[in-house]
Amino acid sequence: MKKVLMRGAFFALMFGVLYSCSVQKQTAEKNVNLPDKKEVLEVSRRANQYFMNKWPDAGKEIVGKKVWPSNLWTRAVYYEGLVAFYKIDPKKEYYDYAVDWSQKHNWDMMRDTYTRNADNQACGQTYLDLYEMDGKKNPERIKFVKASVDSMIASKKSDDWWWIDALQMGMPIFTKLGRITGEQKYFDKNYEMYAFTKYKHGGNGLYNPKDKLWWRDKSFVPPYKEPNGEDCYWSRGNGWVVAALTRTLEDTPESDPHYKEYLQDYKDLLSALLPVQREDGFWNVSLHDPGNFGGKEMTGTALFVYGMAYGINKGLIDKKTYLPVVVKAWNAIAKDSVQPDGFLGWVQGTGKEPKDGQPLAIDKQPDFEDYGLGCLLLAASEVYQLK
């Protein structure tokens, strides 16, 4: 009788194991295949090495139609991405490259410490990150950033961010300073300026609560229309807002009175992107008019990937809904944008709307090649952490 019971227990156990394996297999089949971590690193390293080889002198001026100091916003976005990537791939040369760039600009804003222009302040994000990474031992790294932002706080003016790109260039500086110093004034001023952009610029604000998307600036609010009659929602512009909200949520305490609004705006914007993703994984430069210079575009796509992957990693958005979208977009970037030598194709040049920098191509070099790589590295820093 005892042997019979043992045999029964054995078969029950085996059946349970087999059933469990079957369930696991079915579950695995339903799951999305995550990008291979080694491949994420390889693609990103390849693109970054191409850039570092081309720009060995981090302080070298950028010569185009004008001559620009290398701490302008385009290069600032690159270093923002490099620092984020360094956190998952801590190579000394990345840290040294960012410090060298910062030192060659004396850890100062572009052209003027007391500038109010977010593009000129964007470099401060990297200075603040490097200050923390160095154990907060070198206050000279944040001296000018803090002076610049403090001067804005001392002013009653709050309408500086009149174009949505400025949100990404400026907001993270305020929230980083708030977190580093523990002073609420940085979070308060950040919201005051964000709210002006959202609710007042262009008459009633640059955010359309109906479509949950953002107009680039007042020149694109209705009655301005795309050729198909839709509102003009520029992909990279909305990508900048995604990145701004992502970084703001990272640094803003949940106890802040405006945290929930940032979070809702972030979720709403991401939800508006779901139905307009292209079949190939990219997003068009015009989110509601695929016929207006439709085609692959890497920078807006990478910023969307960054924000969505971050939300998945932090448990802010539904993984089941967003993971397939993120993986599809990342795979498209890795396959169709990053070339064998590391050159990035399908990058829209600087501008403010779909027509700028057109036509795009796999082998066309944009007027500035640095910010596109920054967007890619931001995306990679979060895609790598997906589980």
PDB file of N, CA and C in Angstrom, residues 229-311:
ATOM      1  N   GLY A 229      -4.953  68.327 -42.940  1.00  0.00           N
ATOM      2  CA  GLY A 229      -5.951  68.972 -42.105  1.00  0.00           C
ATOM      3  C   GLY A 229      -5.798  68.731 -40.617  1.00  0.00           C
ATOM      4  N   GLU A 230      -4.845  67.888 -40.239  1.00  0.00           N
ATOM      5  CA  GLU A 230      -4.616  67.588 -38.821  1.00  0.00           C
ATOM      6  C   GLU A 230      -3.723  68.650 -38.179  1.00  0.00           C
ATOM      7  N   ASP A 231      -3.724  68.672 -36.858  1.00  0.00           N
ATOM      8  CA  ASP A 231      -2.789  69.536 -36.134  1.00  0.00           C
ATOM      9  C   ASP A 231      -1.360  69.051 -36.361  1.00  0.00           C
ATOM     10  N   CYS A 232      -0.417  69.976 -36.257  1.00  0.00           N
ATOM     11  CA  CYS A 232       0.985  69.638 -36.473  1.00  0.00           C
ATOM     12  C   CYS A 232       1.640  69.246 -35.148  1.00  0.00           C
ATOM     13  N   TYR A 233       1.941  67.976 -35.007  1.00  0.00           N
ATOM     14  CA  TYR A 233       2.659  67.478 -33.832  1.00  0.00           C
ATOM     15  C   TYR A 233       3.982  66.889 -34.315  1.00  0.00           C
ATOM     16  N   TRP A 234       5.041  67.621 -34.071  1.00  0.00           N
ATOM     17  CA  TRP A 234       6.363  67.229 -34.548  1.00  0.00           C
ATOM     18  C   TRP A 234       6.923  66.122 -33.654  1.00  0.00           C
ATOM     19  N   SER A 235       7.410  65.069 -34.285  1.00  0.00           N
ATOM     20  CA  SER A 235       7.862  63.900 -33.547  1.00  0.00           C
ATOM     21  C   SER A 235       8.959  64.243 -32.539  1.00  0.00           C
ATOM     22  N   ARG A 236      10.051  64.851 -32.993  1.00  0.00           N
ATOM     23  CA  ARG A 236      11.146  65.089 -32.049  1.00  0.00           C
ATOM     24  C   ARG A 236      10.751  66.092 -30.975  1.00  0.00           C
ATOM     25  N   GLY A 237       9.910  67.060 -31.325  1.00  0.00           N
ATOM     26  CA  GLY A 237       9.439  68.000 -30.316  1.00  0.00           C
ATOM     27  C   GLY A 237       8.722  67.285 -29.191  1.00  0.00           C
ATOM     28  N   ASN A 238       7.831  66.370 -29.539  1.00  0.00           N
ATOM     29  CA  ASN A 238       7.144  65.589 -28.518  1.00  0.00           C
ATOM     30  C   ASN A 238       8.110  64.626 -27.830  1.00  0.00           C
ATOM     31  N   GLY A 239       9.139  64.206 -28.558  1.00  0.00           N
ATOM     32  CA  GLY A 239      10.181  63.386 -27.940  1.00  0.00           C
ATOM     33  C   GLY A 239      10.925  64.142 -26.854  1.00  0.00           C
ATOM     34  N   TRP A 240      11.179  65.430 -27.104  1.00  0.00           N
ATOM     35  CA  TRP A 240      11.830  66.246 -26.073  1.00  0.00           C
ATOM     36  C   TRP A 240      10.962  66.327 -24.824  1.00  0.00           C
ATOM     37  N   VAL A 241       9.653  66.429 -25.010  1.00  0.00           N
ATOM     38  CA  VAL A 241       8.761  66.492 -23.847  1.00  0.00           C
ATOM     39  C   VAL A 241       8.774  65.160 -23.095  1.00  0.00           C
ATOM     40  N   VAL A 242       8.782  64.052 -23.834  1.00  0.00           N
ATOM     41  CA  VAL A 242       8.877  62.738 -23.192  1.00  0.00           C
ATOM     42  C   VAL A 242      10.132  62.660 -22.332  1.00  0.00           C
ATOM     43  N   ALA A 243      11.259  63.083 -22.897  1.00  0.00           N
ATOM     44  CA  ALA A 243      12.524  63.033 -22.152  1.00  0.00           C
ATOM     45  C   ALA A 243      12.486  63.967 -20.950  1.00  0.00           C
ATOM     46  N   ALA A 244      11.915  65.157 -21.138  1.00  0.00           N
ATOM     47  CA  ALA A 244      11.827  66.121 -20.039  1.00  0.00           C
ATOM     48  C   ALA A 244      11.026  65.557 -18.881  1.00  0.00           C
ATOM     49  N   LEU A 245       9.884  64.969 -19.183  1.00  0.00           N
ATOM     50  CA  LEU A 245       9.038  64.411 -18.131  1.00  0.00           C
ATOM     51  C   LEU A 245       9.680  63.177 -17.492  1.00  0.00           C
ATOM     52  N   THR A 246      10.351  62.384 -18.300  1.00  0.00           N
ATOM     53  CA  THR A 246      11.052  61.209 -17.780  1.00  0.00           C
ATOM     54  C   THR A 246      12.092  61.617 -16.746  1.00  0.00           C
ATOM     55  N   ARG A 247      12.911  62.604 -17.090  1.00  0.00           N
ATOM     56  CA  ARG A 247      13.979  63.032 -16.187  1.00  0.00           C
ATOM     57  C   ARG A 247      13.423  63.818 -14.995  1.00  0.00           C
ATOM     58  N   THR A 248      12.333  64.508 -15.209  1.00  0.00           N
ATOM     59  CA  THR A 248      11.688  65.224 -14.107  1.00  0.00           C
ATOM     60  C   THR A 248      11.119  64.241 -13.088  1.00  0.00           C
ATOM     61  N   LEU A 249      10.490  63.174 -13.565  1.00  0.00           N
ATOM     62  CA  LEU A 249       9.944  62.162 -12.660  1.00  0.00           C
ATOM     63  C   LEU A 249      11.053  61.453 -11.887  1.00  0.00           C
ATOM     64  N   GLU A 250      12.204  61.291 -12.523  1.00  0.00           N
ATOM     65  CA  GLU A 250      13.324  60.627 -11.863  1.00  0.00           C
ATOM     66  C   GLU A 250      13.820  61.416 -10.653  1.00  0.00           C
ATOM     67  N   ASP A 251      13.810  62.731 -10.752  1.00  0.00           N
ATOM     68  CA  ASP A 251      14.406  63.568  -9.711  1.00  0.00           C
ATOM     69  C   ASP A 251      13.404  64.221  -8.766  1.00  0.00           C
ATOM     70  N   THR A 252      12.155  64.277  -9.147  1.00  0.00           N
ATOM     71  CA  THR A 252      11.142  64.945  -8.326  1.00  0.00           C
ATOM     72  C   THR A 252      10.549  63.974  -7.310  1.00  0.00           C
ATOM     73  N   PRO A 253      10.540  64.323  -6.025  1.00  0.00           N
ATOM     74  CA  PRO A 253       9.955  63.411  -5.033  1.00  0.00           C
ATOM     75  C   PRO A 253       8.456  63.256  -5.239  1.00  0.00           C
ATOM     76  N   GLU A 254       7.950  62.077  -4.958  1.00  0.00           N
ATOM     77  CA  GLU A 254       6.522  61.823  -5.130  1.00  0.00           C
ATOM     78  C   GLU A 254       5.678  62.704  -4.220  1.00  0.00           C
ATOM     79  N   SER A 255       6.279  63.222  -3.179  1.00  0.00           N
ATOM     80  CA  SER A 255       5.560  64.102  -2.266  1.00  0.00           C
ATOM     81  C   SER A 255       5.397  65.519  -2.808  1.00  0.00           C
ATOM     82  N   ASP A 256       6.096  65.821  -3.900  1.00  0.00           N
ATOM     83  CA  ASP A 256       5.974  67.153  -4.488  1.00  0.00           C
ATOM     84  C   ASP A 256       4.537  67.375  -4.957  1.00  0.00           C
ATOM     85  N   PRO A 257       3.970  68.568  -4.735  1.00  0.00           N
ATOM     86  CA  PRO A 257       2.560  68.804  -5.097  1.00  0.00           C
ATOM     87  C   PRO A 257       2.250  68.662  -6.577  1.00  0.00           C
ATOM     88  N   HIS A 258       3.285  68.668  -7.423  1.00  0.00           N
ATOM     89  CA  HIS A 258       3.039  68.606  -8.864  1.00  0.00           C
ATOM     90  C   HIS A 258       3.504  67.291  -9.493  1.00  0.00           C
ATOM     91  N   TYR A 259       3.987  66.383  -8.680  1.00  0.00           N
ATOM     92  CA  TYR A 259       4.468  65.101  -9.204  1.00  0.00           C
ATOM     93  C   TYR A 259       3.369  64.362  -9.971  1.00  0.00           C
ATOM     94  N   LYS A 260       2.172  64.324  -9.413  1.00  0.00           N
ATOM     95  CA  LYS A 260       1.080  63.579 -10.050  1.00  0.00           C
ATOM     96  C   LYS A 260       0.711  64.169 -11.409  1.00  0.00           C
ATOM     97  N   GLU A 261       0.818  65.486 -11.534  1.00  0.00           N
ATOM     98  CA  GLU A 261       0.515  66.097 -12.830  1.00  0.00           C
ATOM     99  C   GLU A 261       1.574  65.728 -13.861  1.00  0.00           C
ATOM    100  N   TYR A 262       2.845  65.778 -13.456  1.00  0.00           N
ATOM    101  CA  TYR A 262       3.910  65.349 -14.370  1.00  0.00           C
ATOM    102  C   TYR A 262       3.680  63.905 -14.810  1.00  0.00           C
ATOM    103  N   LEU A 263       3.348  63.060 -13.853  1.00  0.00           N
ATOM    104  CA  LEU A 263       3.151  61.645 -14.151  1.00  0.00           C
ATOM    105  C   LEU A 263       1.974  61.438 -15.101  1.00  0.00           C
ATOM    106  N   GLN A 264       0.882  62.162 -14.883  1.00  0.00           N
ATOM    107  CA  GLN A 264      -0.282  62.017 -15.759  1.00  0.00           C
ATOM    108  C   GLN A 264       0.028  62.529 -17.163  1.00  0.00           C
ATOM    109  N   ASP A 265       0.724  63.651 -17.250  1.00  0.00           N
ATOM    110  CA  ASP A 265       1.099  64.183 -18.567  1.00  0.00           C
ATOM    111  C   ASP A 265       1.993  63.199 -19.306  1.00  0.00           C
ATOM    112  N   TYR A 266       2.902  62.602 -18.582  1.00  0.00           N
ATOM    113  CA  TYR A 266       3.822  61.598 -19.148  1.00  0.00           C
ATOM    114  C   TYR A 266       3.044  60.391 -19.669  1.00  0.00           C
ATOM    115  N   LYS A 267       2.142  59.865 -18.856  1.00  0.00           N
ATOM    116  CA  LYS A 267       1.358  58.703 -19.268  1.00  0.00           C
ATOM    117  C   LYS A 267       0.460  59.025 -20.458  1.00  0.00           C
ATOM    118  N   ASP A 268      -0.161  60.195 -20.422  1.00  0.00           N
ATOM    119  CA  ASP A 268      -1.060  60.580 -21.510  1.00  0.00           C
ATOM    120  C   ASP A 268      -0.308  60.722 -22.825  1.00  0.00           C
ATOM    121  N   LEU A 269       0.854  61.343 -22.762  1.00  0.00           N
ATOM    122  CA  LEU A 269       1.646  61.532 -23.982  1.00  0.00           C
ATOM    123  C   LEU A 269       2.077  60.191 -24.559  1.00  0.00           C
ATOM    124  N   LEU A 270       2.539  59.293 -23.703  1.00  0.00           N
ATOM    125  CA  LEU A 270       2.949  57.975 -24.201  1.00  0.00           C
ATOM    126  C   LEU A 270       1.772  57.230 -24.818  1.00  0.00           C
ATOM    127  N   SER A 271       0.608  57.346 -24.211  1.00  0.00           N
ATOM    128  CA  SER A 271      -0.563  56.650 -24.753  1.00  0.00           C
ATOM    129  C   SER A 271      -0.944  57.179 -26.130  1.00  0.00           C
ATOM    130  N   ALA A 272      -0.702  58.480 -26.360  1.00  0.00           N
ATOM    131  CA  ALA A 272      -1.026  59.081 -27.657  1.00  0.00           C
ATOM    132  C   ALA A 272      -0.091  58.613 -28.756  1.00  0.00           C
ATOM    133  N   LEU A 273       1.051  58.073 -28.374  1.00  0.00           N
ATOM    134  CA  LEU A 273       2.028  57.618 -29.361  1.00  0.00           C
ATOM    135  C   LEU A 273       1.742  56.205 -29.863  1.00  0.00           C
ATOM    136  N   LEU A 274       1.028  55.441 -29.076  1.00  0.00           N
ATOM    137  CA  LEU A 274       0.804  54.030 -29.423  1.00  0.00           C
ATOM    138  C   LEU A 274       0.150  53.832 -30.787  1.00  0.00           C
ATOM    139  N   PRO A 275      -0.954  54.524 -31.084  1.00  0.00           N
ATOM    140  CA  PRO A 275      -1.635  54.238 -32.355  1.00  0.00           C
ATOM    141  C   PRO A 275      -0.948  54.805 -33.585  1.00  0.00           C
ATOM    142  N   VAL A 276       0.090  55.609 -33.411  1.00  0.00           N
ATOM    143  CA  VAL A 276       0.711  56.236 -34.583  1.00  0.00           C
ATOM    144  C   VAL A 276       2.111  55.705 -34.860  1.00  0.00           C
ATOM    145  N   GLN A 277       2.501  54.619 -34.195  1.00  0.00           N
ATOM    146  CA  GLN A 277       3.783  54.004 -34.535  1.00  0.00           C
ATOM    147  C   GLN A 277       3.694  53.356 -35.915  1.00  0.00           C
ATOM    148  N   ARG A 278       4.725  53.505 -36.701  1.00  0.00           N
ATOM    149  CA  ARG A 278       4.766  52.905 -38.029  1.00  0.00           C
ATOM    150  C   ARG A 278       4.919  51.383 -37.939  1.00  0.00           C
ATOM    151  N   GLU A 279       4.553  50.704 -39.004  1.00  0.00           N
ATOM    152  CA  GLU A 279       4.688  49.247 -39.034  1.00  0.00           C
ATOM    153  C   GLU A 279       6.138  48.811 -38.916  1.00  0.00           C
ATOM    154  N   ASP A 280       7.067  49.649 -39.396  1.00  0.00           N
ATOM    155  CA  ASP A 280       8.475  49.264 -39.330  1.00  0.00           C
ATOM    156  C   ASP A 280       9.110  49.572 -37.978  1.00  0.00           C
ATOM    157  N   GLY A 281       8.345  50.160 -37.053  1.00  0.00           N
ATOM    158  CA  GLY A 281       8.850  50.419 -35.714  1.00  0.00           C
ATOM    159  C   GLY A 281       9.168  51.873 -35.428  1.00  0.00           C
ATOM    160  N   PHE A 282       9.448  52.651 -36.470  1.00  0.00           N
ATOM    161  CA  PHE A 282       9.737  54.072 -36.296  1.00  0.00           C
ATOM    162  C   PHE A 282       8.448  54.869 -36.124  1.00  0.00           C
ATOM    163  N   TRP A 283       8.616  56.162 -35.852  1.00  0.00           N
ATOM    164  CA  TRP A 283       7.517  57.123 -35.916  1.00  0.00           C
ATOM    165  C   TRP A 283       7.831  58.134 -37.010  1.00  0.00           C
ATOM    166  N   ASN A 284       6.792  58.617 -37.680  1.00  0.00           N
ATOM    167  CA  ASN A 284       6.975  59.659 -38.689  1.00  0.00           C
ATOM    168  C   ASN A 284       7.337  60.978 -38.026  1.00  0.00           C
ATOM    169  N   VAL A 285       7.922  61.888 -38.811  1.00  0.00           N
ATOM    170  CA  VAL A 285       8.258  63.202 -38.265  1.00  0.00           C
ATOM    171  C   VAL A 285       6.995  63.988 -37.926  1.00  0.00           C
ATOM    172  N   SER A 286       5.912  63.742 -38.654  1.00  0.00           N
ATOM    173  CA  SER A 286       4.613  64.354 -38.356  1.00  0.00           C
ATOM    174  C   SER A 286       3.717  63.260 -37.784  1.00  0.00           C
ATOM    175  N   LEU A 287       3.385  63.375 -36.510  1.00  0.00           N
ATOM    176  CA  LEU A 287       2.699  62.275 -35.839  1.00  0.00           C
ATOM    177  C   LEU A 287       1.278  62.043 -36.326  1.00  0.00           C
ATOM    178  N   HIS A 288       0.613  63.100 -36.831  1.00  0.00           N
ATOM    179  CA  HIS A 288      -0.767  62.939 -37.284  1.00  0.00           C
ATOM    180  C   HIS A 288      -0.936  63.121 -38.797  1.00  0.00           C
ATOM    181  N   ASP A 289       0.175  63.246 -39.504  1.00  0.00           N
ATOM    182  CA  ASP A 289       0.094  63.319 -40.962  1.00  0.00           C
ATOM    183  C   ASP A 289       1.237  62.505 -41.565  1.00  0.00           C
ATOM    184  N   PRO A 290       1.028  61.205 -41.719  1.00  0.00           N
ATOM    185  CA  PRO A 290       2.078  60.344 -42.261  1.00  0.00           C
ATOM    186  C   PRO A 290       2.457  60.661 -43.698  1.00  0.00           C
ATOM    187  N   GLY A 291       1.637  61.461 -44.365  1.00  0.00           N
ATOM    188  CA  GLY A 291       1.948  61.829 -45.744  1.00  0.00           C
ATOM    189  C   GLY A 291       2.835  63.059 -45.863  1.00  0.00           C
ATOM    190  N   ASN A 292       3.057  63.757 -44.746  1.00  0.00           N
ATOM    191  CA  ASN A 292       3.883  64.962 -44.769  1.00  0.00           C
ATOM    192  C   ASN A 292       5.317  64.593 -44.381  1.00  0.00           C
ATOM    193  N   PHE A 293       6.126  64.298 -45.405  1.00  0.00           N
ATOM    194  CA  PHE A 293       7.496  63.822 -45.212  1.00  0.00           C
ATOM    195  C   PHE A 293       7.516  62.552 -44.364  1.00  0.00           C
ATOM    196  N   GLY A 294       6.608  61.638 -44.664  1.00  0.00           N
ATOM    197  CA  GLY A 294       6.562  60.372 -43.936  1.00  0.00           C
ATOM    198  C   GLY A 294       7.785  59.524 -44.220  1.00  0.00           C
ATOM    199  N   GLY A 295       8.152  58.711 -43.246  1.00  0.00           N
ATOM    200  CA  GLY A 295       9.312  57.839 -43.408  1.00  0.00           C
ATOM    201  C   GLY A 295      10.018  57.626 -42.080  1.00  0.00           C
ATOM    202  N   LYS A 296      11.067  56.855 -42.130  1.00  0.00           N
ATOM    203  CA  LYS A 296      11.829  56.554 -40.922  1.00  0.00           C
ATOM    204  C   LYS A 296      12.471  57.825 -40.369  1.00  0.00           C
ATOM    205  N   GLU A 297      12.458  57.942 -39.041  1.00  0.00           N
ATOM    206  CA  GLU A 297      13.172  59.053 -38.386  1.00  0.00           C
ATOM    207  C   GLU A 297      13.638  58.562 -37.028  1.00  0.00           C
ATOM    208  N   MET A 298      14.932  58.679 -36.769  1.00  0.00           N
ATOM    209  CA  MET A 298      15.516  58.045 -35.596  1.00  0.00           C
ATOM    210  C   MET A 298      15.375  58.829 -34.295  1.00  0.00           C
ATOM    211  N   THR A 299      15.521  60.150 -34.315  1.00  0.00           N
ATOM    212  CA  THR A 299      15.652  60.882 -33.062  1.00  0.00           C
ATOM    213  C   THR A 299      14.365  60.887 -32.235  1.00  0.00           C
ATOM    214  N   GLY A 300      13.244  61.206 -32.874  1.00  0.00           N
ATOM    215  CA  GLY A 300      11.982  61.156 -32.154  1.00  0.00           C
ATOM    216  C   GLY A 300      11.704  59.751 -31.655  1.00  0.00           C
ATOM    217  N   THR A 301      11.968  58.768 -32.506  1.00  0.00           N
ATOM    218  CA  THR A 301      11.750  57.369 -32.137  1.00  0.00           C
ATOM    219  C   THR A 301      12.579  56.985 -30.923  1.00  0.00           C
ATOM    220  N   ALA A 302      13.853  57.365 -30.907  1.00  0.00           N
ATOM    221  CA  ALA A 302      14.730  57.010 -29.787  1.00  0.00           C
ATOM    222  C   ALA A 302      14.275  57.658 -28.485  1.00  0.00           C
ATOM    223  N   LEU A 303      13.804  58.885 -28.559  1.00  0.00           N
ATOM    224  CA  LEU A 303      13.317  59.560 -27.350  1.00  0.00           C
ATOM    225  C   LEU A 303      12.053  58.891 -26.812  1.00  0.00           C
ATOM    226  N   PHE A 304      11.195  58.433 -27.712  1.00  0.00           N
ATOM    227  CA  PHE A 304      10.000  57.712 -27.276  1.00  0.00           C
ATOM    228  C   PHE A 304      10.402  56.385 -26.614  1.00  0.00           C
ATOM    229  N   VAL A 305      11.372  55.695 -27.204  1.00  0.00           N
ATOM    230  CA  VAL A 305      11.865  54.445 -26.630  1.00  0.00           C
ATOM    231  C   VAL A 305      12.425  54.690 -25.229  1.00  0.00           C
ATOM    232  N   TYR A 306      13.193  55.753 -25.104  1.00  0.00           N
ATOM    233  CA  TYR A 306      13.775  56.102 -23.807  1.00  0.00           C
ATOM    234  C   TYR A 306      12.693  56.269 -22.742  1.00  0.00           C
ATOM    235  N   GLY A 307      11.694  57.078 -23.045  1.00  0.00           N
ATOM    236  CA  GLY A 307      10.643  57.336 -22.070  1.00  0.00           C
ATOM    237  C   GLY A 307       9.815  56.114 -21.746  1.00  0.00           C
ATOM    238  N   MET A 308       9.478  55.322 -22.767  1.00  0.00           N
ATOM    239  CA  MET A 308       8.667  54.126 -22.536  1.00  0.00           C
ATOM    240  C   MET A 308       9.442  53.062 -21.766  1.00  0.00           C
ATOM    241  N   ALA A 309      10.693  52.837 -22.138  1.00  0.00           N
ATOM    242  CA  ALA A 309      11.499  51.826 -21.451  1.00  0.00           C
ATOM    243  C   ALA A 309      11.714  52.216 -19.992  1.00  0.00           C
ATOM    244  N   TYR A 310      11.911  53.502 -19.751  1.00  0.00           N
ATOM    245  CA  TYR A 310      12.046  53.982 -18.376  1.00  0.00           C
ATOM    246  C   TYR A 310      10.776  53.665 -17.580  1.00  0.00           C
ATOM    247  N   GLY A 311       9.629  53.952 -18.170  1.00  0.00           N
ATOM    248  CA  GLY A 311       8.363  53.711 -17.487  1.00  0.00           C
ATOM    249  C   GLY A 311       8.138  52.245 -17.173  1.00  0.00           C
TER     250      GLY A 311
END
